Coordinates of N, CA and C in Angstrom, one line a residue:
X198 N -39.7 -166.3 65.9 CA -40.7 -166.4 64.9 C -41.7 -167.4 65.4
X199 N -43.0 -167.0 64.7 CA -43.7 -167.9 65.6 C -43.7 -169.2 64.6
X200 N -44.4 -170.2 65.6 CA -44.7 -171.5 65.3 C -45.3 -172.3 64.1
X201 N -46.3 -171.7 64.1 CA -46.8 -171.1 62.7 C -46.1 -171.2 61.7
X202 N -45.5 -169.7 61.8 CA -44.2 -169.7 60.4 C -43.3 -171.1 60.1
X203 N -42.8 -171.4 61.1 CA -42.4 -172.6 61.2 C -42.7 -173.7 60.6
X204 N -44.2 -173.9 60.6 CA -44.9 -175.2 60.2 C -45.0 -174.8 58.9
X205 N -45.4 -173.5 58.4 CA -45.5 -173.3 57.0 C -44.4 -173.6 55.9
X206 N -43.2 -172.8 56.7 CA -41.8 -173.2 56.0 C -41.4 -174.5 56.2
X207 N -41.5 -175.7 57.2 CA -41.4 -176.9 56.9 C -42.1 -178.0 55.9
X208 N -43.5 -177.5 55.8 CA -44.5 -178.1 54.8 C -44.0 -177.8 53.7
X209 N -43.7 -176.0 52.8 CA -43.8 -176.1 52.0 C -41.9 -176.5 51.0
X210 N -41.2 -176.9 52.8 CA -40.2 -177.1 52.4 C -39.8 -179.2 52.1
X211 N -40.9 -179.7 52.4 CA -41.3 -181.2 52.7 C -41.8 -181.2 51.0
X212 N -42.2 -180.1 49.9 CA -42.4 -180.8 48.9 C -41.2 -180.6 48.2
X213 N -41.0 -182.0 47.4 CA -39.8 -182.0 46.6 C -39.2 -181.2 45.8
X214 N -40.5 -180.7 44.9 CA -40.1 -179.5 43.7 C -40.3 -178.6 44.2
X215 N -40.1 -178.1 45.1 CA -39.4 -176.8 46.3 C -37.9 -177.2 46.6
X216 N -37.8 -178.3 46.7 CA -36.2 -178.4 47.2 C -35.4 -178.4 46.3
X217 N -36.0 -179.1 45.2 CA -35.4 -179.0 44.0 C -35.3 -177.5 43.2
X218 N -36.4 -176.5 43.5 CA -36.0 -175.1 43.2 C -34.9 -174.0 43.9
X219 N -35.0 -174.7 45.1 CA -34.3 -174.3 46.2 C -32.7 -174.5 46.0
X220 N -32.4 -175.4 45.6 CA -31.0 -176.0 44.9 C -30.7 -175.7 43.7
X221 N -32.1 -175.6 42.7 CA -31.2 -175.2 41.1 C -31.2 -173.5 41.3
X222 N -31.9 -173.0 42.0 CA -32.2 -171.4 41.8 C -31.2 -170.7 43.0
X223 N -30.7 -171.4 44.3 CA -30.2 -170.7 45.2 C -29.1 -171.1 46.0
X224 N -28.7 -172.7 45.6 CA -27.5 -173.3 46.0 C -26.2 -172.9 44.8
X225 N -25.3 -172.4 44.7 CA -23.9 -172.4 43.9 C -23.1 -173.6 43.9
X226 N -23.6 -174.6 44.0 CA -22.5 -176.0 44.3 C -23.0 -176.7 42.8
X227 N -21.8 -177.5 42.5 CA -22.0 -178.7 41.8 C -22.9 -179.8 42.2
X228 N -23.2 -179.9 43.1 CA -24.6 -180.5 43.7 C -25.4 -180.1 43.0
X229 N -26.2 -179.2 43.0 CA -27.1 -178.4 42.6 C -28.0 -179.5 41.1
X230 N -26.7 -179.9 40.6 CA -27.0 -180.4 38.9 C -26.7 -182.0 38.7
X231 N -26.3 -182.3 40.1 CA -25.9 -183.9 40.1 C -26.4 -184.7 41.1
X232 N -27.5 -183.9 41.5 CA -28.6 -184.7 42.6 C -29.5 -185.0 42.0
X233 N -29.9 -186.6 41.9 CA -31.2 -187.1 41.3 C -32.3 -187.0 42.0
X234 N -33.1 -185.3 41.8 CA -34.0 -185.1 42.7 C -35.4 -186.4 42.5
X235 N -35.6 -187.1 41.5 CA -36.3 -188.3 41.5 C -36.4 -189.0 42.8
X236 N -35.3 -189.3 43.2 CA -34.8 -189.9 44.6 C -35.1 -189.7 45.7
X237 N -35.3 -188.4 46.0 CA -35.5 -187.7 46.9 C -36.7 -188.1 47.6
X238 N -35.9 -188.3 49.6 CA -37.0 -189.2 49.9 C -36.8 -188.7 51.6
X239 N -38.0 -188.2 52.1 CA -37.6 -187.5 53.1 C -37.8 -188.6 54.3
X240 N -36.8 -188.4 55.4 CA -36.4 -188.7 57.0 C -37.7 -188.2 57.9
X241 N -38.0 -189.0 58.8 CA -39.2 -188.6 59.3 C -38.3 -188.3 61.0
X242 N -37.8 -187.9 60.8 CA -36.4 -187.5 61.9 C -36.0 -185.8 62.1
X243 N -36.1 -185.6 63.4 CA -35.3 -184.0 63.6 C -34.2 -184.1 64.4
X244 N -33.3 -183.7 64.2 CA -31.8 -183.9 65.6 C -32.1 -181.9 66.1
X245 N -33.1 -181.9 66.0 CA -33.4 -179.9 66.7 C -33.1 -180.6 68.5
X246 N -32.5 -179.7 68.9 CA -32.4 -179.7 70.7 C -33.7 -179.5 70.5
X247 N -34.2 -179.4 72.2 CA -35.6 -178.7 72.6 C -35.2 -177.3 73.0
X248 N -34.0 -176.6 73.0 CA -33.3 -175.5 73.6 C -33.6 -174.7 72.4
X249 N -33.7 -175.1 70.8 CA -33.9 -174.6 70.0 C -35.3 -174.6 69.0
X250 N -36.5 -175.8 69.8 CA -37.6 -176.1 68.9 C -38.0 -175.6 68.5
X251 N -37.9 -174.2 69.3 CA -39.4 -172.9 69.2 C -38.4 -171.9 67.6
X252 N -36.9 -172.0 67.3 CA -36.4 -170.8 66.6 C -35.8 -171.7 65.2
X253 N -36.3 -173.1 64.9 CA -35.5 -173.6 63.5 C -36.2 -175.1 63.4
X254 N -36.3 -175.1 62.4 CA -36.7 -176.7 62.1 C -35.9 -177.4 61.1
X255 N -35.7 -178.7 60.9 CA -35.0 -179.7 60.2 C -36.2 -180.8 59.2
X256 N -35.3 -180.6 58.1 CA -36.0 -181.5 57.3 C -34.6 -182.4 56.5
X257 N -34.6 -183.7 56.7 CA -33.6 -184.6 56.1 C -34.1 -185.4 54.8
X258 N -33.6 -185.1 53.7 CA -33.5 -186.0 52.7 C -32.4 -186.8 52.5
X259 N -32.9 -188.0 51.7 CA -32.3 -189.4 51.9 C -32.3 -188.9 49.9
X260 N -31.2 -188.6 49.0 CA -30.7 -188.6 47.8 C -29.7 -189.4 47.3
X261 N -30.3 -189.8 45.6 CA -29.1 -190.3 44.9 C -27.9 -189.3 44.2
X262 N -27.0 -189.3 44.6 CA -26.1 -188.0 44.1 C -24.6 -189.4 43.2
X263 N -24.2 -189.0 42.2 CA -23.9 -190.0 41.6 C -23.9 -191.3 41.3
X264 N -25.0 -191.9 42.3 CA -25.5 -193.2 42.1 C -24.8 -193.7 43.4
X265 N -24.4 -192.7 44.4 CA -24.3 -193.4 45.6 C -25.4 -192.4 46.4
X266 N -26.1 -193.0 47.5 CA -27.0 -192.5 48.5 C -26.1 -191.1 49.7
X267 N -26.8 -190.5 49.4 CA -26.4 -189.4 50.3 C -27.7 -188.6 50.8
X268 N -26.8 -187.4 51.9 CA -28.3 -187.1 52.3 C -28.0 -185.2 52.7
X269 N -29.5 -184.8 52.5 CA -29.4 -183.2 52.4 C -30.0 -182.7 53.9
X270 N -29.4 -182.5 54.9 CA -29.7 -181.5 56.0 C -30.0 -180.4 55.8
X271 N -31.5 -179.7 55.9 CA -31.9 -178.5 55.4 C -32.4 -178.2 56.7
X272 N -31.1 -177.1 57.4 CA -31.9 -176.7 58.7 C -32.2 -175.1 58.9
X273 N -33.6 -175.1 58.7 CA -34.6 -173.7 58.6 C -34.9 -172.9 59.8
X274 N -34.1 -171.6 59.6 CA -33.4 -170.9 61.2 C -34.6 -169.7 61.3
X275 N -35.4 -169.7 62.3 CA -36.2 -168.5 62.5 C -35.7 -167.4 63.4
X276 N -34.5 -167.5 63.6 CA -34.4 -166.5 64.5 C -34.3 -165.1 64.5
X277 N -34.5 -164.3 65.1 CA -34.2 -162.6 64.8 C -33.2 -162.5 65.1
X278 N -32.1 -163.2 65.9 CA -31.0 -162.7 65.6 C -30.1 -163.9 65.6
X279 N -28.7 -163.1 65.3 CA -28.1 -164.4 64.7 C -26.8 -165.2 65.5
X280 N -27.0 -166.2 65.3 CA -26.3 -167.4 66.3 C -24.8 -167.5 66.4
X281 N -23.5 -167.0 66.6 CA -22.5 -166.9 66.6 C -21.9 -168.2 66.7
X282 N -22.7 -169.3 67.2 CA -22.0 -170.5 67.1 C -23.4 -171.6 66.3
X283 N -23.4 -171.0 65.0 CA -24.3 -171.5 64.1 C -23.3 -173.2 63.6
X284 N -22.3 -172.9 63.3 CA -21.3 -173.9 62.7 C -21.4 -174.8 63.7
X285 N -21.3 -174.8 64.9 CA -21.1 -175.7 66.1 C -22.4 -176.4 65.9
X286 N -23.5 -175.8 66.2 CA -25.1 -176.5 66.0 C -25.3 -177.1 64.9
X287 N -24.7 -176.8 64.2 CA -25.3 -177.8 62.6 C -24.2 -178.7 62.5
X288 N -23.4 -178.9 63.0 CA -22.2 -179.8 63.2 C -22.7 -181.0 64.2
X289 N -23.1 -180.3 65.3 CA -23.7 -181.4 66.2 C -24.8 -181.6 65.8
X290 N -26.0 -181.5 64.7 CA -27.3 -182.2 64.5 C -26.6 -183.4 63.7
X291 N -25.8 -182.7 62.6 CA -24.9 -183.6 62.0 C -24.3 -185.1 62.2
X292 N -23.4 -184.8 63.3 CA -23.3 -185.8 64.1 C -24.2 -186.9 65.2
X293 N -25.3 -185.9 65.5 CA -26.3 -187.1 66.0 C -26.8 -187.4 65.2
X294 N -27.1 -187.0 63.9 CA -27.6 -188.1 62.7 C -27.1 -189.1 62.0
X295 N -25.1 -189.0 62.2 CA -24.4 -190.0 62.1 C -24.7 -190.8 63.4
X296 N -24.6 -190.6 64.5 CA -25.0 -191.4 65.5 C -26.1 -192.2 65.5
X297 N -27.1 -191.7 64.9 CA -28.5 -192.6 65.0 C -28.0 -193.8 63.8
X298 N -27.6 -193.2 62.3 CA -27.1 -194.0 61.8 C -26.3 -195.6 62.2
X299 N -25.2 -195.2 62.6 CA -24.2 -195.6 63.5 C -25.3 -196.9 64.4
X300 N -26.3 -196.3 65.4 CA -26.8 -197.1 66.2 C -27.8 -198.1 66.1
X301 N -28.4 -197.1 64.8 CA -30.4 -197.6 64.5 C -29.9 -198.5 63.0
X302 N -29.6 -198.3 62.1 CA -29.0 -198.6 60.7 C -27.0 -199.5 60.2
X303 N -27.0 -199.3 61.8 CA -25.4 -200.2 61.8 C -24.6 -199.8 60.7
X304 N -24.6 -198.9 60.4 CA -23.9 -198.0 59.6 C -22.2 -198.0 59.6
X305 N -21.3 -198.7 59.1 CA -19.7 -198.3 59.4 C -18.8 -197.7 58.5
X306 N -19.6 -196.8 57.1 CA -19.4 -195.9 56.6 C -20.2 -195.0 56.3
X307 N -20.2 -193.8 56.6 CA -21.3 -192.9 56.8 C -21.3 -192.1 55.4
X308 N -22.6 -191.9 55.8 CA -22.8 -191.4 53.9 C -22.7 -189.7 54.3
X309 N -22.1 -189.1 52.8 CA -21.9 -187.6 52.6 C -23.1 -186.6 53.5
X310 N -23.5 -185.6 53.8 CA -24.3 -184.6 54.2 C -24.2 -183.5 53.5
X311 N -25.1 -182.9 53.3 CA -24.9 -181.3 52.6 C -25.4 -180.4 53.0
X312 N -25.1 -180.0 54.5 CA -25.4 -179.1 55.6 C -26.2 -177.7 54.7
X313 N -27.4 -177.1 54.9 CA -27.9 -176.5 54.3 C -28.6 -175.5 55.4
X314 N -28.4 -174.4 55.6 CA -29.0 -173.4 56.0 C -29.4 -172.2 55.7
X315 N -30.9 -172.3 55.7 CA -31.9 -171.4 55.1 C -32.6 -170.7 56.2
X316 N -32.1 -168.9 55.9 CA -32.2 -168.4 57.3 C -33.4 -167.1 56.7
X317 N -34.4 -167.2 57.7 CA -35.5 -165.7 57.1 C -35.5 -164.7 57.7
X318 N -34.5 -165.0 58.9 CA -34.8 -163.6 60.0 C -34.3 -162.0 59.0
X319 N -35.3 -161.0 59.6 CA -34.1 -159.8 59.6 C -32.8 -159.4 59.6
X320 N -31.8 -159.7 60.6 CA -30.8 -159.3 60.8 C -29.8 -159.9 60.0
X321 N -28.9 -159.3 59.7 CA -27.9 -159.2 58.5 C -27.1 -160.7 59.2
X322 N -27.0 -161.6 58.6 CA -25.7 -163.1 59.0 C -24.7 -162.7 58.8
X323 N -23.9 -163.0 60.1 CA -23.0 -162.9 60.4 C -21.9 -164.0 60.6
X324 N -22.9 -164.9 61.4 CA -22.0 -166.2 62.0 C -21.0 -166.9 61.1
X325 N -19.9 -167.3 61.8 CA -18.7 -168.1 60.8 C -19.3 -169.3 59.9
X326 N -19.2 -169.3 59.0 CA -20.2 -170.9 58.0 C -19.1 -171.9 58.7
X327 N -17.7 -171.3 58.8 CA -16.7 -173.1 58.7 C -16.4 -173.1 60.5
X328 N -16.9 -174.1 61.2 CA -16.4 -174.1 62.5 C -14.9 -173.6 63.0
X329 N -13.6 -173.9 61.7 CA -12.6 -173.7 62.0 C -12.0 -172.6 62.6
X330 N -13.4 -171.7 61.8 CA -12.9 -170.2 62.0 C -13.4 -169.9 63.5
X331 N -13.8 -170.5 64.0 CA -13.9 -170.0 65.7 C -13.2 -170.5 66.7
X332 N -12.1 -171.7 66.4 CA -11.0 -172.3 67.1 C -9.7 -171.3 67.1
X333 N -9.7 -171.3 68.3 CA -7.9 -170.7 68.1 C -7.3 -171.4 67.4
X334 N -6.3 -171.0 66.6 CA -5.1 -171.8 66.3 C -3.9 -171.9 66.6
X335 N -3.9 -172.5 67.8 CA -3.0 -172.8 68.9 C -2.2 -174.3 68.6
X336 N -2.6 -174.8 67.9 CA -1.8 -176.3 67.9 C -2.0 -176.8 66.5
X337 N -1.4 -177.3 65.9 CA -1.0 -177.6 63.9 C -2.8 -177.7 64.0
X338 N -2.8 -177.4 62.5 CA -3.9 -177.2 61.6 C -4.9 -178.5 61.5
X339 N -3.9 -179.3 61.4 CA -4.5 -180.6 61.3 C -5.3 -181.2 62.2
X340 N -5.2 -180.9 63.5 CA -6.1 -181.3 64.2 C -6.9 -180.3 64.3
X341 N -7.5 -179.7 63.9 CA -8.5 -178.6 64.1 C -9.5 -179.0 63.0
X342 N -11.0 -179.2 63.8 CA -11.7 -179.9 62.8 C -12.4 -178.2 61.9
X343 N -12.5 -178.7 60.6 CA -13.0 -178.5 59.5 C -14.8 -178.6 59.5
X344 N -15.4 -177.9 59.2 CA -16.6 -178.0 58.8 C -17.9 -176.7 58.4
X345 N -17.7 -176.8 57.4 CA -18.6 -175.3 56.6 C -20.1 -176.0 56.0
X346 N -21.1 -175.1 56.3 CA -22.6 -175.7 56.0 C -22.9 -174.4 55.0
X347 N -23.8 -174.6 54.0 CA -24.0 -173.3 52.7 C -25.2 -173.1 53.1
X348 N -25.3 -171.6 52.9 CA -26.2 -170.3 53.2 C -27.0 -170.3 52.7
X349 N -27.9 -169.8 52.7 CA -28.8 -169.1 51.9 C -29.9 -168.3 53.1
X350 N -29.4 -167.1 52.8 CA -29.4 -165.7 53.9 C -30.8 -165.0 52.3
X351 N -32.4 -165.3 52.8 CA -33.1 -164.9 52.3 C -32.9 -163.5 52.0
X352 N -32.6 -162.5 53.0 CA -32.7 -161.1 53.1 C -31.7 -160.5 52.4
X353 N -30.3 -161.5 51.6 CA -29.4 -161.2 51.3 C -29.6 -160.7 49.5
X354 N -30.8 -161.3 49.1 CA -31.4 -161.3 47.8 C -31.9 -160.2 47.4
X355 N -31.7 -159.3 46.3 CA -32.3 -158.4 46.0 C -33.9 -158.8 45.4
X356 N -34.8 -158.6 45.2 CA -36.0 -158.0 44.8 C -35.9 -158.3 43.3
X357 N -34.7 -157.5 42.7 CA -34.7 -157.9 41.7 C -34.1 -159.0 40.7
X358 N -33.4 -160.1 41.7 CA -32.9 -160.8 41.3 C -34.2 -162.3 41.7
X359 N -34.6 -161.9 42.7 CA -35.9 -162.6 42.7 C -37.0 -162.9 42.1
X360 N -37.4 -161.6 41.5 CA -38.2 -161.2 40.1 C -37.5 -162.1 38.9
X361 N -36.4 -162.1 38.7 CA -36.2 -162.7 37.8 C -36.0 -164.4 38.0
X362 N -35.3 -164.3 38.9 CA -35.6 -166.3 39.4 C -37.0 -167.0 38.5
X363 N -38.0 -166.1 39.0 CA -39.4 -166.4 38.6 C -39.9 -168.0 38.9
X364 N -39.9 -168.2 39.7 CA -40.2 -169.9 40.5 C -41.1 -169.2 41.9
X365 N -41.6 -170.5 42.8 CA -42.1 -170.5 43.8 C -41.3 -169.7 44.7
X366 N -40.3 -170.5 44.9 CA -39.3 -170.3 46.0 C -38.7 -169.2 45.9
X367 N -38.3 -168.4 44.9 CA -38.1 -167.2 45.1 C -39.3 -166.4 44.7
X368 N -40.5 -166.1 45.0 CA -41.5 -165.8 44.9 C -41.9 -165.6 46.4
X369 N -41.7 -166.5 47.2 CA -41.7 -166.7 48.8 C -41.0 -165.8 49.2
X370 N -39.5 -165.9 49.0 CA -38.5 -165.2 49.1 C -38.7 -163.8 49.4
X371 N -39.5 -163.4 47.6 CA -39.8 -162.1 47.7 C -40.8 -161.5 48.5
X372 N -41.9 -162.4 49.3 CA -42.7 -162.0 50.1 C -41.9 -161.6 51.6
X373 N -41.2 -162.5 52.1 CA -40.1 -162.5 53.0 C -39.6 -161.4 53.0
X374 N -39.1 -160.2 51.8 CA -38.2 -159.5 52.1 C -39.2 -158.3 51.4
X375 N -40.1 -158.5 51.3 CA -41.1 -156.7 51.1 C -42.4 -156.8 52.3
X376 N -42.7 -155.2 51.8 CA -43.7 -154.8 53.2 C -45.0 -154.8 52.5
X377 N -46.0 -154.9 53.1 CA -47.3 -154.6 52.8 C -47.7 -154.2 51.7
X378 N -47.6 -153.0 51.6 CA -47.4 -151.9 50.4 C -46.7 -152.1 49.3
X379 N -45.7 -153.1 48.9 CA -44.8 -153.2 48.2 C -45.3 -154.4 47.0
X380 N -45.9 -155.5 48.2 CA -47.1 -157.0 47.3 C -48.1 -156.3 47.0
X381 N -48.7 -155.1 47.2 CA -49.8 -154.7 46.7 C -50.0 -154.4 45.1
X382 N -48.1 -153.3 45.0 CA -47.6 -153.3 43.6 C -47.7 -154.3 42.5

């Protein structure tokens, strides 16, 4: 995807009452209704490789979620096709943002994340959401790390469930998934 698109979907994902549409209209979590989007206060930070600059961008908010500080990883995937070790990469931005924590902020309990991937390409998502599922399980359960990030697979939306959302964000959405001919309607 070009660069471009990129910059667009980061800007118009940098205003708050977008993220907050994005969460009440397209997240299924108890989150969704216990985030004090008031709070909401964006990271001027990306943990993107350079191996991936050109195909996703990151936007980090800093939220009050029950009156303790937590924070929303919203990483925006341009690719046309899809990443089979998606869980592994959003695991390790994850972690180097506990690490900056950890380093820059002396951090020695790290605050919650709510891994968020919002994907525009074409092709149908496939990739495992919980890392676990791509470990053999060759040795007890327990040491096999755990870690699932939540979807939101644009293409996965019907048209008409979009229409009815009736917000920005799914309004985008529905641009995203019709043709020329179809926004003319």
């Amino acid at each position: 995807m070009s660069n471009q698109h990129d910059k667009r979907y980061k800007r118009l994902f940098s205003n708050k009452s977008l993220v907050k549409e994005l969460f009440e209209s397209f997240v299924n979590e108890s989150i969704s209704t216990e985030i004090d989007f008031n709070s909401l206060e964006r990271l001027d930070k990306s943990f993107i490789t350079d191996k991936f600059k050109e195909k996703e961008s990151d936007l980090i908010y800093r939220v009050n979620l029950k009156e303790k500080s937590c924070y929303i990883y919203l990483l925006i995937e341009f690719q046309s096709t899809v990443d089979p070790s998606m869980s592994l990469r959003i695991l390790r931005y994850i972690c180097e943002f506990y690490e900056f924590l950890t380093e820059n902020e002396k951090m020695t309990t790290l605050p919650a994340v709510f891994p968020l991937l919002l994907y525009n390409g074409e092709g149908k998502w496939t990739s495992k959401e919980n890392i676990f599922d791509m470990i053999e399980q060759t040795i007890p359960e327990k040491y096999i790390p755990k870690f699932r990030y939540y979807k939101v697979i644009i293409n996965e939306f019907s048209k008409t469930v979009l229409k009815k959302i009736r917000n920005i964000v799914s309004a985008i959405f529905y641009v995203e998934n019709s043709d020329l001919n179809e926004l003319k309607e």
